[in-house]
C-alpha positions as YAML, in Angstrom:
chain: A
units: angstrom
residues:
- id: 1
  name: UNK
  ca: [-17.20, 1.47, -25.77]
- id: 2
  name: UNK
  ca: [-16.08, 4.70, -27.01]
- id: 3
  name: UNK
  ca: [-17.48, 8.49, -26.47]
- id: 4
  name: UNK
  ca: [-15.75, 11.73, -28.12]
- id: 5
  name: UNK
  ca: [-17.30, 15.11, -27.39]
- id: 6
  name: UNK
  ca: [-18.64, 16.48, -30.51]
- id: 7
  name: UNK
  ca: [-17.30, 19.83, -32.29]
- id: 8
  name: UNK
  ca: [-19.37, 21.97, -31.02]
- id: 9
  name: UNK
  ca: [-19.49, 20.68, -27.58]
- id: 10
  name: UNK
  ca: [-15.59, 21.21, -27.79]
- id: 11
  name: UNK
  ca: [-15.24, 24.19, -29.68]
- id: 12
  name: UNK
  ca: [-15.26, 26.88, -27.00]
- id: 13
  name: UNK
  ca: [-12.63, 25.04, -24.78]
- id: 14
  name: UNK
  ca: [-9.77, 27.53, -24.15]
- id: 15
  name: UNK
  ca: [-7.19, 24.71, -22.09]
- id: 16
  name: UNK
  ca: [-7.12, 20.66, -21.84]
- id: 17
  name: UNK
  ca: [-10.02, 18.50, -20.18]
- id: 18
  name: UNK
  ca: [-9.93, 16.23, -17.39]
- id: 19
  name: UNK
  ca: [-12.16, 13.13, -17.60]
- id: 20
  name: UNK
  ca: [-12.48, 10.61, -15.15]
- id: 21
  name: UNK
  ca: [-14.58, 7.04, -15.85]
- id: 22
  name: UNK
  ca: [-16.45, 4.85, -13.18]
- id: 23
  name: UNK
  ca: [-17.65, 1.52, -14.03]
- id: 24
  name: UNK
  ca: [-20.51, -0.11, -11.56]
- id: 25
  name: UNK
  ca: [-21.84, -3.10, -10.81]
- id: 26
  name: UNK
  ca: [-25.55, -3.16, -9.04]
- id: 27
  name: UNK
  ca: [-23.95, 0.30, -7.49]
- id: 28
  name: UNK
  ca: [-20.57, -0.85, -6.73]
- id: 29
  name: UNK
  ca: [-17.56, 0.53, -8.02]
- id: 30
  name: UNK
  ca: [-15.30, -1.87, -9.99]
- id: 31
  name: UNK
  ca: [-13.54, 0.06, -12.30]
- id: 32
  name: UNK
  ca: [-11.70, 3.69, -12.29]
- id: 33
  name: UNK
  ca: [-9.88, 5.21, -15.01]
- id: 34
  name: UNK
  ca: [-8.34, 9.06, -14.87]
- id: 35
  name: UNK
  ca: [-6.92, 11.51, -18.36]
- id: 36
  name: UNK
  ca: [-5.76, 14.58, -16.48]
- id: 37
  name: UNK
  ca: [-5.02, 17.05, -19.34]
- id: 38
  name: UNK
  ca: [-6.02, 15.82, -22.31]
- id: 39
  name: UNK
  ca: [-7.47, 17.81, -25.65]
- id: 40
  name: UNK
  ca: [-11.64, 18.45, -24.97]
- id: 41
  name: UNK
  ca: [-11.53, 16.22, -28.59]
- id: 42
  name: UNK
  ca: [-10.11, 13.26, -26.92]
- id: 43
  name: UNK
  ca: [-11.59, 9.85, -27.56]
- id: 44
  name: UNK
  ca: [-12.61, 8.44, -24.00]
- id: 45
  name: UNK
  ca: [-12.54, 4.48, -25.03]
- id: 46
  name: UNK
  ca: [-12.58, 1.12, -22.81]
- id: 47
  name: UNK
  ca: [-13.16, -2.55, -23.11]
- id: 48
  name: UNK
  ca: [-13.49, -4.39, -20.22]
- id: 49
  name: UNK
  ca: [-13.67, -8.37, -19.43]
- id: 50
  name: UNK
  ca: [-16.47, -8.40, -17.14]
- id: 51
  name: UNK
  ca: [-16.50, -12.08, -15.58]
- id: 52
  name: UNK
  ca: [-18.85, -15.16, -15.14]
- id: 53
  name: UNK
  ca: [-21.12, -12.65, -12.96]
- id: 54
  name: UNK
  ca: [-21.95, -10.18, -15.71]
- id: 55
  name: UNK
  ca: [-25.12, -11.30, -17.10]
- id: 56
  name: UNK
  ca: [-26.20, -10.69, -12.99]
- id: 57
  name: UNK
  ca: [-25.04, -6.71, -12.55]
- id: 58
  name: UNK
  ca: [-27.05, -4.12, -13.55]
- id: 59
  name: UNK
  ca: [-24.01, -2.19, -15.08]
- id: 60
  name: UNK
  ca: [-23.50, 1.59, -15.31]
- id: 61
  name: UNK
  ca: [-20.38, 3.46, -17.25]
- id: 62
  name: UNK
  ca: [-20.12, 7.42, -15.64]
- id: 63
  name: UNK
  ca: [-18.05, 9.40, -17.40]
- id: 64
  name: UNK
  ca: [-17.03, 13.24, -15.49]
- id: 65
  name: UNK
  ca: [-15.04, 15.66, -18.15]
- id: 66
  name: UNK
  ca: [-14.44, 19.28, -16.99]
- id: 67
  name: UNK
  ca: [-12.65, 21.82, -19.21]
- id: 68
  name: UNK
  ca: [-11.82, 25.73, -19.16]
- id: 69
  name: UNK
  ca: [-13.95, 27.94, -21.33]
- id: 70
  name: UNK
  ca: [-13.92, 31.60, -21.48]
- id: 71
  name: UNK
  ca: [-16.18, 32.39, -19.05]
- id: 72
  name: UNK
  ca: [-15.35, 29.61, -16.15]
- id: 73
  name: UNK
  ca: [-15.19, 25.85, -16.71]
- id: 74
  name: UNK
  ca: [-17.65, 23.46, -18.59]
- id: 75
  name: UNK
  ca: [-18.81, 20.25, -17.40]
- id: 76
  name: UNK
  ca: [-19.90, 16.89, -19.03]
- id: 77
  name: UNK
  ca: [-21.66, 14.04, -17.28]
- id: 78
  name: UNK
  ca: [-22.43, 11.08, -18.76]
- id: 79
  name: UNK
  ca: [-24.79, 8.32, -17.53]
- id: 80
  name: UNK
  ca: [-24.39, 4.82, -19.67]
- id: 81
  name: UNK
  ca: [-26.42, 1.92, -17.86]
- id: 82
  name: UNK
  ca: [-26.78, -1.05, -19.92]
- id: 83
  name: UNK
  ca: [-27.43, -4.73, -18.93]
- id: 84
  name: UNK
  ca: [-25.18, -7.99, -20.84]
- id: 85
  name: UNK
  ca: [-26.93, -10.80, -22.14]
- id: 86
  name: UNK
  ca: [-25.51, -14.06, -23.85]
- id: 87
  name: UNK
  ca: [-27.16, -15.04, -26.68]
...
């Protein structure tokens, strides 16, 4: 998977962002990942080998970016549930 915050979303950053990544499975945390100050442009991306068990989680990808703006900070939260299925 891959996200990037568009240029507008971006634009009216005035320092770096810090984004943090949470993978679930059925509501339990399996995976962390951290970018402390990194450009608001960055390009969040993972792959992931997700086991014999993954056709049985209910997955869901949350990704937390915060950067400085003007007028305080801004934050981004992303939700990204999806399911697998083998075909």
């Amino acid at each position: 998977m891959g996200w990037q915050l568009s240029i507008a979303t971006a634009a009216p950053a005035t320092g770096p962002m810090n984004e943090t990544a949470n993978l679930y499975c059925n509501g339990r945390s399996v995976a962390h990942d951290n970018h402390p100050a990194v450009s608001p442009r960055y390009f969040v991306h993972a792959s992931a080998s997700l086991g014999s068990g993954a056709t049985r989680c209910n997955w869901d990808l949350k990704i937390h970016e915060t950067f400085p703006i003007a007028r305080g900070t801004r934050t981004i939260d992303l939700d990204f549930p999806f399911i697998v299925t083998l075909i």
